[in-house]
Tab-separated table of C-alpha atoms in Angstrom:
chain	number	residue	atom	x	y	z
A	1	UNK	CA	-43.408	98.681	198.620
A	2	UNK	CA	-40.260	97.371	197.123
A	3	UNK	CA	-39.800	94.536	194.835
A	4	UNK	CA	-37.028	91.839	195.299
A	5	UNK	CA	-35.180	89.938	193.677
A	6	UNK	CA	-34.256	86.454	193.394
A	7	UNK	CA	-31.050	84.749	192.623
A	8	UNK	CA	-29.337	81.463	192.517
A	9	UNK	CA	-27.001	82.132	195.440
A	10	UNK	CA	-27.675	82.859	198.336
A	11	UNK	CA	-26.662	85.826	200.332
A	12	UNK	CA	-25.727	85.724	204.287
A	13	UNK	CA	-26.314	88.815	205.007
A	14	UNK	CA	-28.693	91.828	203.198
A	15	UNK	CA	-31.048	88.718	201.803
A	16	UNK	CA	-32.143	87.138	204.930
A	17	UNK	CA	-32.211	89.931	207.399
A	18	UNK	CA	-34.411	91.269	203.967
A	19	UNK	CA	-33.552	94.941	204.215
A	20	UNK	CA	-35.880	96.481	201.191
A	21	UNK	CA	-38.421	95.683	203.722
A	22	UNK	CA	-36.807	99.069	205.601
A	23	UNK	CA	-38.147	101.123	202.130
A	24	UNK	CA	-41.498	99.819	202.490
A	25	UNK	CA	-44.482	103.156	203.515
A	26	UNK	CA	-47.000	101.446	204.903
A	27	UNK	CA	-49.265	104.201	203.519
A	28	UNK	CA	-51.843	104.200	206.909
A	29	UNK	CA	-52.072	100.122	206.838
A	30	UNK	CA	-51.298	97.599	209.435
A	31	UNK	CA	-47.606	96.168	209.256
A	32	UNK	CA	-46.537	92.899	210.422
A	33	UNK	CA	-44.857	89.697	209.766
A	34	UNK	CA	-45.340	85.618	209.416
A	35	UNK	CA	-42.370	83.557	209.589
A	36	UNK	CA	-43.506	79.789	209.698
A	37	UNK	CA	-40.451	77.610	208.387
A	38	UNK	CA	-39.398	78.823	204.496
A	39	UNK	CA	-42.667	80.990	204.362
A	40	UNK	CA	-41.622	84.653	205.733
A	41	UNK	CA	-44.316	87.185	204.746
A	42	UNK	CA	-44.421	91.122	204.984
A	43	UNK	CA	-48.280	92.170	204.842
A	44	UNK	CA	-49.895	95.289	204.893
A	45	UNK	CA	-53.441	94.975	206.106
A	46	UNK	CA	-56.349	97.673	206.794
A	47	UNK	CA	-56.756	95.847	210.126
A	48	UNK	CA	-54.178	93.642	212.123
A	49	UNK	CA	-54.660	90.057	211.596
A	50	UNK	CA	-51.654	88.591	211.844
A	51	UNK	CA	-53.840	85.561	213.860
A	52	UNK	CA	-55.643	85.090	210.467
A	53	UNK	CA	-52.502	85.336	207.935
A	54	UNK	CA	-50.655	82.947	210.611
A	55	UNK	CA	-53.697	80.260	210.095
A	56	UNK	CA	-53.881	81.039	206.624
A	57	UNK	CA	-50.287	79.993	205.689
A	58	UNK	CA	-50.672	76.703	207.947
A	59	UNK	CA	-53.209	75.866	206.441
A	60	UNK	CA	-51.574	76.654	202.294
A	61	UNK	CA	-48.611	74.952	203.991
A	62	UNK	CA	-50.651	72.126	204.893
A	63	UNK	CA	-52.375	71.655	201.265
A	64	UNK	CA	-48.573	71.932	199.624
A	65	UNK	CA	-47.312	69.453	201.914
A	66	UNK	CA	-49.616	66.893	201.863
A	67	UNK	CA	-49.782	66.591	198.574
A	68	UNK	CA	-45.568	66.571	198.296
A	69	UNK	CA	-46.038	63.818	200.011
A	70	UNK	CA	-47.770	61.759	197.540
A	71	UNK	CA	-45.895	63.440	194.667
A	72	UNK	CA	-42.382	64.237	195.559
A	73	UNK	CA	-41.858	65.597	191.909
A	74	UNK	CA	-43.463	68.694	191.923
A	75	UNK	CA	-40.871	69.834	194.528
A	76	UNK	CA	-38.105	68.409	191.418
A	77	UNK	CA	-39.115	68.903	188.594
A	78	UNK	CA	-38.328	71.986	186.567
A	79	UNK	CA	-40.888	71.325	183.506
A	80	UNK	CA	-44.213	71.538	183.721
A	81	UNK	CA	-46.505	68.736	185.115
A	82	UNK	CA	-49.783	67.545	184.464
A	83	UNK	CA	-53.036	69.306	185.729
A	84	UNK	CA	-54.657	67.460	188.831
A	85	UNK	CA	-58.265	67.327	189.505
A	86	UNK	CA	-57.622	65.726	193.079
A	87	UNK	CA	-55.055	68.079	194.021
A	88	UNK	CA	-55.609	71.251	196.867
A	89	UNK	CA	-56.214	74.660	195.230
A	90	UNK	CA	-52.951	75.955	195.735
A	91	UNK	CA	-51.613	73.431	194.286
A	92	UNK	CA	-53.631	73.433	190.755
A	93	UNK	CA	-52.939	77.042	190.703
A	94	UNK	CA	-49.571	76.278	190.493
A	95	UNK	CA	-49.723	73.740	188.426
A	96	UNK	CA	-51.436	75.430	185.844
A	97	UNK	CA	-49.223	78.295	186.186
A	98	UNK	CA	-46.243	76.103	185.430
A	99	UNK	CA	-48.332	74.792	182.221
A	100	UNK	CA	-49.148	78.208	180.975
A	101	UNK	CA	-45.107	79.559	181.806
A	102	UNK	CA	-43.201	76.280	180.813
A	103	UNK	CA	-41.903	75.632	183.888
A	104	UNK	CA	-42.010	73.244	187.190
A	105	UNK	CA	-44.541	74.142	189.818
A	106	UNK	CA	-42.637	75.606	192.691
A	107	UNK	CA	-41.372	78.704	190.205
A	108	UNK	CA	-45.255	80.046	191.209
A	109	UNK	CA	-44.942	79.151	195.034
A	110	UNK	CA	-44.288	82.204	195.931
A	111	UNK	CA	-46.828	84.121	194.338
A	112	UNK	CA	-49.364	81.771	194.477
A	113	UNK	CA	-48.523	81.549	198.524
A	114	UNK	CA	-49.210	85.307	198.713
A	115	UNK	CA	-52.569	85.499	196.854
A	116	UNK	CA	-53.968	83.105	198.513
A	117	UNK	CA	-53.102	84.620	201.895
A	118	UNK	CA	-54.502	88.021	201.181
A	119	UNK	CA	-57.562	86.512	199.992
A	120	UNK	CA	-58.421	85.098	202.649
A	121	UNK	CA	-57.469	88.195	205.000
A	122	UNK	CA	-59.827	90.112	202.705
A	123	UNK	CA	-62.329	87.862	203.619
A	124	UNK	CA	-61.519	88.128	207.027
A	125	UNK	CA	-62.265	92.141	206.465
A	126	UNK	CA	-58.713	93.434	205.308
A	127	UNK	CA	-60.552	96.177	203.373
A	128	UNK	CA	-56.795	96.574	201.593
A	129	UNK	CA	-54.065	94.514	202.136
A	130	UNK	CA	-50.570	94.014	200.627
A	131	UNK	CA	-48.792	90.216	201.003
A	132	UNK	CA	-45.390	90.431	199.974
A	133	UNK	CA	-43.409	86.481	199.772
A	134	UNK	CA	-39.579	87.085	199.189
A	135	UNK	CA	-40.502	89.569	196.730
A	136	UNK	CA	-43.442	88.306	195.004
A	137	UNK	CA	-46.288	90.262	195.912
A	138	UNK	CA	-50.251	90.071	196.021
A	139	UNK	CA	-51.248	94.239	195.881
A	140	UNK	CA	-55.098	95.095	196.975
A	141	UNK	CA	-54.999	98.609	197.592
A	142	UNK	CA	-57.515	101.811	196.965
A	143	UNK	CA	-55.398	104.047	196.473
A	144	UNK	CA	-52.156	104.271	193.917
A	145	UNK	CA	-49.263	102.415	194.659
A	146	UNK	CA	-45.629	102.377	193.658
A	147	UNK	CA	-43.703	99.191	193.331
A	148	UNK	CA	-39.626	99.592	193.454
A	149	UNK	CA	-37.304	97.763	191.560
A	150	UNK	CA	-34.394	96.192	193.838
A	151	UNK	CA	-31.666	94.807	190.842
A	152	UNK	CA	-28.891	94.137	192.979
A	153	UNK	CA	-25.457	95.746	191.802
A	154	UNK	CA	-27.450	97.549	188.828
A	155	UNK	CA	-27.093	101.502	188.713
A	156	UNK	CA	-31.254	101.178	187.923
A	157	UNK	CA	-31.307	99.591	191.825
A	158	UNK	CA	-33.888	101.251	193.969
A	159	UNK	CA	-34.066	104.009	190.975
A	160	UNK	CA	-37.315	102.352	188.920
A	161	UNK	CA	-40.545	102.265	190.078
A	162	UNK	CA	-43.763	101.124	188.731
A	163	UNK	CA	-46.546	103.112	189.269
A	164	UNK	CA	-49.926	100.389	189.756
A	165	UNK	CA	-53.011	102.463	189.737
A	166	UNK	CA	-55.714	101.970	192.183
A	167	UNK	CA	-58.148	100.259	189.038
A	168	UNK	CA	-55.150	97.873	187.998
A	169	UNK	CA	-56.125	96.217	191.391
A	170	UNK	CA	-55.868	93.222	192.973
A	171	UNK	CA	-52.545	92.581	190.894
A	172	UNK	CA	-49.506	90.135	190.947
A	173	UNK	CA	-46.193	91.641	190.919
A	174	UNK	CA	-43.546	88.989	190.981
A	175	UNK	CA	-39.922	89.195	190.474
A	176	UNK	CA	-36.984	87.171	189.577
A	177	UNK	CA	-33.514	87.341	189.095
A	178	UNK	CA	-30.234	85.755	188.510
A	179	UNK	CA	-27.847	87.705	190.668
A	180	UNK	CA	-29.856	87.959	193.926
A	181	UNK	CA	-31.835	85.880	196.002
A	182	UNK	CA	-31.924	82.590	196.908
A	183	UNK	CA	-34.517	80.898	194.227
A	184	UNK	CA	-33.349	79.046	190.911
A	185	UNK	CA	-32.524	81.284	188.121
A	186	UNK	CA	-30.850	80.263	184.827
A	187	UNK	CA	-30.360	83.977	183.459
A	188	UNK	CA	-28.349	86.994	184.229
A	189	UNK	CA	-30.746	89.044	184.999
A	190	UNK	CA	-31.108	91.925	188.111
A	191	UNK	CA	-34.625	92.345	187.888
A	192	UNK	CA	-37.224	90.699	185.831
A	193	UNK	CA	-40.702	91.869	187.199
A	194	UNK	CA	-43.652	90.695	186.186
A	195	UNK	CA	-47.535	92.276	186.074
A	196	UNK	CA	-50.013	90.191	186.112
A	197	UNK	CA	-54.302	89.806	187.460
A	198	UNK	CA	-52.707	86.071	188.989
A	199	UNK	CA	-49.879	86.272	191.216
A	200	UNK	CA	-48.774	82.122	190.854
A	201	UNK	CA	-48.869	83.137	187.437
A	202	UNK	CA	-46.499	86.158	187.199
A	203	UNK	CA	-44.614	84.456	189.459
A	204	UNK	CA	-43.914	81.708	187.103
A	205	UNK	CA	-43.357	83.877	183.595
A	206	UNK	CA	-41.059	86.059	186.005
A	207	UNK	CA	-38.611	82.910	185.920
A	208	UNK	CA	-39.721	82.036	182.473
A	209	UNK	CA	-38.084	85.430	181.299
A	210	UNK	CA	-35.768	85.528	183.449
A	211	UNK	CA	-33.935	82.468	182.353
A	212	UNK	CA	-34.335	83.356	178.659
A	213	UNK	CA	-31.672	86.634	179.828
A	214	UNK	CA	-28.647	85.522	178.664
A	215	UNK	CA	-25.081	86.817	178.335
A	216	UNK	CA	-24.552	88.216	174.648
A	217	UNK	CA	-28.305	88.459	173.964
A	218	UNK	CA	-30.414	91.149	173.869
A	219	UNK	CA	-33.444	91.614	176.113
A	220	UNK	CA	-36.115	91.851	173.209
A	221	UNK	CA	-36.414	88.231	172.853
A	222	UNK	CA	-37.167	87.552	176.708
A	223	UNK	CA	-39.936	90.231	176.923
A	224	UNK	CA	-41.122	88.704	173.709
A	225	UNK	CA	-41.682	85.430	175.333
A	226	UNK	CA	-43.371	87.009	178.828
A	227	UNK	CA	-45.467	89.478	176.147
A	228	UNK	CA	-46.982	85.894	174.464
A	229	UNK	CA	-48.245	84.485	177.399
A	230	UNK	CA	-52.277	84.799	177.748
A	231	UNK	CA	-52.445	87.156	181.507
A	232	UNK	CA	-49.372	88.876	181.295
A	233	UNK	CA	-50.245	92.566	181.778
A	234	UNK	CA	-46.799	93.758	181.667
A	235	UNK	CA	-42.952	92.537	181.733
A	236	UNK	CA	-39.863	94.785	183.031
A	237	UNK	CA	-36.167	93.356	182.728
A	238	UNK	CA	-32.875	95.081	183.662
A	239	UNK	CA	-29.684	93.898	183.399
A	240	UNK	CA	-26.998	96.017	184.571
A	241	UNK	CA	-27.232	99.370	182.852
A	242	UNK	CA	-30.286	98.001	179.820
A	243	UNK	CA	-33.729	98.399	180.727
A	244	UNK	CA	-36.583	96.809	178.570
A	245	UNK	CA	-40.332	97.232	179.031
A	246	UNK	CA	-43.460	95.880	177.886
A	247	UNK	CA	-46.942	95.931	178.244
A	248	UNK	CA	-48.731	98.219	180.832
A	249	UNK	CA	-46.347	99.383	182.914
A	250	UNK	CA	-45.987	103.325	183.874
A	251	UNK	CA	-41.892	103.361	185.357
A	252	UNK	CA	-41.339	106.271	187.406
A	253	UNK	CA	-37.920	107.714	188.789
A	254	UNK	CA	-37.378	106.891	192.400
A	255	UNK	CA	-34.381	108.562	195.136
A	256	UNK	CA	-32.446	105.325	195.137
């Protein structure tokens, strides 16, 4: 599977026709896709059940919605809000996630979106299943898999890996950017890719860091700040030709 990026503009062409989906082995799973409005999901699944993942992300859609409805700022706001008791799920998940990254809500929709699809198609008798949301991805697999690192113009594009053993599983891996993609990023950044047991979460820290990456700066103070947050397994930034790590990541050399 290949991890993409996100940036602030968007791009006409490579970004919506989302060609790193072309790179992705489906390593003897089940390959098909949901498109319902702005949710467009890749997933892998031992079985197909594209039936189940389709009523799955009506139904998250639904929750996220609803409660928009009522509270128009979590769509807004870019700081963290308060936790709500009342509020769906998904929602709390990503509310909490946008407590515990410092940011607003919707920088975990993504993740959160995916995990709580391949739950539920686990439950539905995935026996593995992958759920990849504009490059934010929920992994369940039982075998090793490698995750590759799309940074845009960076000579590291589609040259990094990260190797996720089979025991590191289920696991988030979320990433961000500032140069590609069409989500909110305040850094320069190619690639900041996070690791992490809660995919809303690394999906939040992943723009945490990602915004910290800026021009004249080094990268050791935004892996500092993903390294300090409680759940963070592991952090991976490049920027051009630099490439920082932390945490527990294994990178491994791919073909490009």
């Amino acid at each position: 599977m290949t991890v993409k990026r996100k940036k602030k503009r968007p791009d006409p062409c490579s970004y919506r026709k989302r060609i790193y989906r072309s790179r992705v082995a489906p390593g003897g799973l089940v390959s098909f896709e949901v498109r319902i409005r702005e949710t467009d999901l890749h997933i892998l699944s031992g079985t197909d059940l594209r039936q189940e993942a389709t009523a799955a992300v009506f139904r998250y859609r639904g929750q996220l919605e609803g409660y928009i409805a009522h509270h128009p700022e979590f769509v807004t706001s870019l700081s963290p809000l308060p936790l709500d008791p009342t509020a769906p799920p998904i929602v709390k998940t990503m509310l909490a996630a946008g407590q515990a990254a410092e940011v607003g809500p919707m920088a975990a929709v993504a993740g959160a979106m995916a995990e709580y699809v391949g739950l539920d198609l686990l439950a539905a008798g995935a026996g593995e299943v992958v759920v990849e949301n504009g490059g934010d991805i929920y992994c369940c697999r039982n075998q090793e898999s490698v995750a590759g690192i799309f940074a845009g113009s960076s000579p590291l594009s589609n040259r990094v890996g990260l190797k996720i053993p089979a025991s590191r599983m289920p696991l988030g891996i979320c990433t961000s950017s500032g140069t590609v993609g069409h989500s909110l990023s305040l850094g320069e950044a190619d690639a900041v890719t996070v690791l992490a047991k809660d995919t809303a979460l690394a999906d939040a820290v992943a723009t945490l860091v990602g915004n910290m990456v800026q021009p004249g700066q080094g990268l050791e103070p935004a892996l500092g700040k993903g390294s300090a947050i409680a759940g963070i397994l592991g952090v991976v930034i490049i920027r051009g030709e630099e490439l920082g790590a932390w945490g527990e990541v294994e990178l491994v050399p791919l073909g490009g």
